[in-house]
Coordinates of C-alpha atoms in Angstrom, one line a residue:
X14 CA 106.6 116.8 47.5
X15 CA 104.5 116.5 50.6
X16 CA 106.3 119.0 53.0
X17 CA 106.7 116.3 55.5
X18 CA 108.5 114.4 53.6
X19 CA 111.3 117.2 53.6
X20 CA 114.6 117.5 54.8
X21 CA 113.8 120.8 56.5
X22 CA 110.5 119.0 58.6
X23 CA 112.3 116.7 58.9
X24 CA 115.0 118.2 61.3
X25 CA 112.5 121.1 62.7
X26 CA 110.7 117.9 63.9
X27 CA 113.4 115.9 65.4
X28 CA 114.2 119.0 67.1
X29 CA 111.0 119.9 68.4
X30 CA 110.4 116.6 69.9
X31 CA 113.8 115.8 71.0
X32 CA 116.3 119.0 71.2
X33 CA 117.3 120.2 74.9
X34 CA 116.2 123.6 75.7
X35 CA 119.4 125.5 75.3
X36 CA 119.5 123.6 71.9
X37 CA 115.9 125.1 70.6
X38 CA 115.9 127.9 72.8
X39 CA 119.5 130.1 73.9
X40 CA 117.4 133.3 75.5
X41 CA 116.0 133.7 78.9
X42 CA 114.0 136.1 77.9
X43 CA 111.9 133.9 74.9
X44 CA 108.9 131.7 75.4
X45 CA 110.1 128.5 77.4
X46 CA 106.9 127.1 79.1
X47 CA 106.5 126.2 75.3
X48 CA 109.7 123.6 75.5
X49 CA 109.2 120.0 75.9
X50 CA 105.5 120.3 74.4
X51 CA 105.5 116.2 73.0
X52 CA 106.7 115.0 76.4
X53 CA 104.2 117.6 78.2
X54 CA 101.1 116.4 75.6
X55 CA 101.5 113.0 77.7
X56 CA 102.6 114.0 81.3
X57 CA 100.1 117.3 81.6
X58 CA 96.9 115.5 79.8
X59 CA 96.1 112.3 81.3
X60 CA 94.1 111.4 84.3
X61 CA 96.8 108.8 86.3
X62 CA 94.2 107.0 87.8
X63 CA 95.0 103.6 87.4
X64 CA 98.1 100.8 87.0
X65 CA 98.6 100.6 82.9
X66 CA 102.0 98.8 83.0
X67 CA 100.1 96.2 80.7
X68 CA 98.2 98.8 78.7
X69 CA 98.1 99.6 75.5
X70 CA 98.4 103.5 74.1
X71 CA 98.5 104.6 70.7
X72 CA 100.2 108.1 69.4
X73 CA 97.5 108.9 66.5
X74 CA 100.0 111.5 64.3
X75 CA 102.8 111.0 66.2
X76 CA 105.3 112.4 63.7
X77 CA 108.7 111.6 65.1
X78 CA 107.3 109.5 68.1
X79 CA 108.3 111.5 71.2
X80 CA 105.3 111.0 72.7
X81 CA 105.0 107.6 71.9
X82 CA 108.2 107.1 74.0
X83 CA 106.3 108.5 76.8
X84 CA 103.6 106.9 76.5
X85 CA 105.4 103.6 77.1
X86 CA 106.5 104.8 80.7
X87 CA 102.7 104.1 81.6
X88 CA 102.2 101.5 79.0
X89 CA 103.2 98.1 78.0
X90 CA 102.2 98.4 74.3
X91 CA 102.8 101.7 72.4
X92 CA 101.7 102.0 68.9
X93 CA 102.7 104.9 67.1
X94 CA 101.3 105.7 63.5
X95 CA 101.8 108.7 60.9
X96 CA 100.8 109.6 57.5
X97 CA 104.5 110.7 57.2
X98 CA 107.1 108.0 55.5
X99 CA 110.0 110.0 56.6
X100 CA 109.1 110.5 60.3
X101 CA 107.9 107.3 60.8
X102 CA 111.7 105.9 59.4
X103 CA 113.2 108.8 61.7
X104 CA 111.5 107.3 64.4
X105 CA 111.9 103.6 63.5
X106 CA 115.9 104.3 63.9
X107 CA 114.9 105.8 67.1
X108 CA 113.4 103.1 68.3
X109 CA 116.2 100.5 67.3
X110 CA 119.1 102.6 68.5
X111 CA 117.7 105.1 70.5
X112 CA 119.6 107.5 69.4
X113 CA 119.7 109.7 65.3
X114 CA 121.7 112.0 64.2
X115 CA 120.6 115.1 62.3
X116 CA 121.1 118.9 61.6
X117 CA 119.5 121.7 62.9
X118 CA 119.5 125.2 60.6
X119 CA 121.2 127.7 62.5
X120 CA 121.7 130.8 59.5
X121 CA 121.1 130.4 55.7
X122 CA 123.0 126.9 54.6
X123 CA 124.6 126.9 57.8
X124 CA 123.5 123.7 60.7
X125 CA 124.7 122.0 63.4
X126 CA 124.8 119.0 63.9
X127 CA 123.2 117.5 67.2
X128 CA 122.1 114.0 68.0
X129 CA 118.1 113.2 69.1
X130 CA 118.2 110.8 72.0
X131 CA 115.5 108.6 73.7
X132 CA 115.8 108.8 77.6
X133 CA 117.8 105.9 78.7
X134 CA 115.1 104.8 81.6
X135 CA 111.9 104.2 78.6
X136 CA 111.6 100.9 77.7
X137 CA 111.9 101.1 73.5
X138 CA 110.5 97.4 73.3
X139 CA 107.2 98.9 74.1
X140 CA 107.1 101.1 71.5
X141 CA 106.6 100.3 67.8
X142 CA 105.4 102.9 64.3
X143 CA 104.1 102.2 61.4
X144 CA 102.5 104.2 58.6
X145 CA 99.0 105.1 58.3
X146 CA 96.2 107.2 57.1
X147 CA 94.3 108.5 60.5
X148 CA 90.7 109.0 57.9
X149 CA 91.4 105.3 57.2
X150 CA 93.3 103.1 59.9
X151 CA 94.5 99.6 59.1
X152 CA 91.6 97.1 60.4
X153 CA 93.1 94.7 63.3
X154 CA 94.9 97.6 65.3
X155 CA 92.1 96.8 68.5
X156 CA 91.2 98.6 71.3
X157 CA 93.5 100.9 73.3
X158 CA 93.8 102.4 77.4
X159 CA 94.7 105.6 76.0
X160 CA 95.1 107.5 72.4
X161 CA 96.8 110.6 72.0
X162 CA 95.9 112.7 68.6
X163 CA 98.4 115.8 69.2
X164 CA 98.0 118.7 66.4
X165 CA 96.8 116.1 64.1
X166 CA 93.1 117.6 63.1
X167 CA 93.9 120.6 61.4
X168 CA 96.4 118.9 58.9
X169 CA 93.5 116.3 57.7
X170 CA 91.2 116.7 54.4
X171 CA 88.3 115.2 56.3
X172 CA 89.2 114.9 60.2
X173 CA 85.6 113.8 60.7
X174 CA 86.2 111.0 59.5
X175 CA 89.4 110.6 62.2
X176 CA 86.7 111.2 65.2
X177 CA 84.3 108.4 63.9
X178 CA 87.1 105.9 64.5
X179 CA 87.7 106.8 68.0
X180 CA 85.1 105.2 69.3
X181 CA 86.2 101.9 68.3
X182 CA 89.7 102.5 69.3
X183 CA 89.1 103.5 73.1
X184 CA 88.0 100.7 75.4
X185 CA 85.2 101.4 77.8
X186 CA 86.8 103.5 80.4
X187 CA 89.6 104.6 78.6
X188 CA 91.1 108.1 77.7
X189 CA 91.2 109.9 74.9
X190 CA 93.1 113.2 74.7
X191 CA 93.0 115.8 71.9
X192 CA 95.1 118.6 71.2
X193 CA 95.1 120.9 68.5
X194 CA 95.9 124.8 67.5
X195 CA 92.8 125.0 65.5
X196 CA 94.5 126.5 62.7
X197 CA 92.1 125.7 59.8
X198 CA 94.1 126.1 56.1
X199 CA 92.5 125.6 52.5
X200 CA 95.8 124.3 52.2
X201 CA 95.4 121.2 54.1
X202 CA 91.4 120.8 54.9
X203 CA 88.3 122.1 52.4
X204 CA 86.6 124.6 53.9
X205 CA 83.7 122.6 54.2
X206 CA 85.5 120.1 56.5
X207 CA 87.0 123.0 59.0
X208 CA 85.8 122.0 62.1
X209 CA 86.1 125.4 63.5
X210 CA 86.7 128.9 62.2
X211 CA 84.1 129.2 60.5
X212 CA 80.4 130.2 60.7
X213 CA 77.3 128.6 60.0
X214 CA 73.8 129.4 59.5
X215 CA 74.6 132.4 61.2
X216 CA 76.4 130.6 64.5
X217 CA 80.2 130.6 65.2
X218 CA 81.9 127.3 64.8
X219 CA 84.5 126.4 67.4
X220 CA 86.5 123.6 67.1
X221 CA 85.7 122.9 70.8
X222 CA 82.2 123.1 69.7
X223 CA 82.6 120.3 67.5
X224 CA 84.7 117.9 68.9
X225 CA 81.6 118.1 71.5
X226 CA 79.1 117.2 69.3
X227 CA 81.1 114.2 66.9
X228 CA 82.3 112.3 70.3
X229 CA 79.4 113.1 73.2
X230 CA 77.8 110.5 72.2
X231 CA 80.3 108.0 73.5
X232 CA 82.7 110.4 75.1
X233 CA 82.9 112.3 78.5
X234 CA 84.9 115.7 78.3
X235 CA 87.0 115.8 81.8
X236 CA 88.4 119.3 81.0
X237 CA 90.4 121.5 78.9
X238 CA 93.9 122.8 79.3
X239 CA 96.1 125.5 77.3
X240 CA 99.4 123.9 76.1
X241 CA 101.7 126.4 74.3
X242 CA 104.5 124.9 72.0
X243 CA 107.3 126.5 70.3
X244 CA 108.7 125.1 66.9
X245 CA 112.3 126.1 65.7
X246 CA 112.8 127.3 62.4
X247 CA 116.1 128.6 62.5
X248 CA 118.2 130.6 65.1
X249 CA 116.4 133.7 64.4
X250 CA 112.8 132.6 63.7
X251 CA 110.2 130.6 65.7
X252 CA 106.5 129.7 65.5
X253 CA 104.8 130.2 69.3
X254 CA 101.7 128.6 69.3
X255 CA 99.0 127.7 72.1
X256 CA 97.5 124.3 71.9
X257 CA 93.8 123.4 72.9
X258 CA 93.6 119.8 75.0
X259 CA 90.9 118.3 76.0
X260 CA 91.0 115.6 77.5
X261 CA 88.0 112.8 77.2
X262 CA 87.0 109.4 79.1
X263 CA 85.2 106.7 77.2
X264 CA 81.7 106.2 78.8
X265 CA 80.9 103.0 80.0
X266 CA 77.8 102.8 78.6
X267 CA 77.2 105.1 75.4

């Protein structure tokens, strides 16, 4: 089974996007600028430099749709698409009822039971998800003010081929924002399609590096920003990692 089709992703998920920090996180002590990292991949990213109350956003790999919620406080159209069947249900209910029930592993079999909750002030009429390939989106989805495609690279077989749509998804003017961890697995991407990691012809590949080179062409890189995020396993055991954004304005004329 595709591991995010699992119970166990399933939760960590829910509670990564949605979990109060004394829900993920009970120590002073441990990592909490990490906290809040799908809410943070909206609010610390894009340039607010202009009315979007009739935009349109899309969330490109956005899991269990946290950020797609955000996204509608700035937009009036929020499209939020993953590869994942389960997340995008999980996020469905979300959007109906604003509210889903789930358990988070504490110790061995043993969970709590919490309750993921979209703030009460977004507008969840904005907001829609649907299931899709990001290396071959539906045709008809248009042209959008902003696109968010938040650790979603490193978990494709061919994420070129998820750059060479972004083009045609960003309007003239619009902003595209990018984060990603960089962490490059056989498990998830051929070697041959790491887009950094790696080194060729005797030159070290950064992911950076090639994100640069697939979207110059019609992109302008604004800047770059660290964004740590912290993932839940179970009471005891958590993955800390830091994030890459950058952050990318649509050139007027390529």
């Amino acid at each position: 089974m595709n591991l995010y089709e699992t119970d166990r992703l399933l939760s960590e998920y829910l509670l990564f996007h949605y979990g109060a920090p004394e829900e993920v996180l009970p120590w002073e002590f441990g990592p909490r600028s990490a906290l809040g990292f799908a809410v943070r991949a909206v609010s610390e990213t894009f340039e607010e430099d202009q009315p979007l109350d009739e935009g349109r956003a899309l969330d490109l790999g956005c899991a269990v749709g946290r950020s797609s919620f955000e996204l509608a406080r700035h937009c009036g159209e929020v499209i939020g698409i993953d590869f994942s069947h389960r997340f995008v249900e999980a996020a469905g209910g979300l959007q109906r009822k604003g509210a889903l029930d789930y358990d988070r592993a504490d110790e061995g079999t043993l969970t709590t039971r919490l309750v993921a909750r979209v703030p009460s002030e977004i507008d969840r009429s904005r907001v829609r998800f649907e299931t899709g390939d990001a290396m071959a989106l539906r045709e008809g989805l248009g042209v959008f003010d902003r696109v968010l495609a938040a650790n979603l690279l490193c978990r494709l077989s061919e994420p070129r081929r998820c750059l060479e749509r972004f083009a045609g998804l960003v309007r003239p003017g619009g902003q595209l924002v990018i984060t990603t961890p960089g962490t490059w697995m056989d498990e998830f991407t051929p070697r041959d399609h790491w887009l950094g990691g790696v080194e060729r012809a005797g030159v070290r590949v950064t992911t950076l590096a090639s994100l640069r080179e697939a979207l110059e062409p019609a992109f302008e890189l604004r800047r770059t920003s660290d964004l740590p995020f912290l993932i839940r396993e179970h009471a005891r055991k958590f993955q800390w990692s830091v994030a890459q954004a950058s952050v990318w304005r649509r050139k007027l004329k390529p």
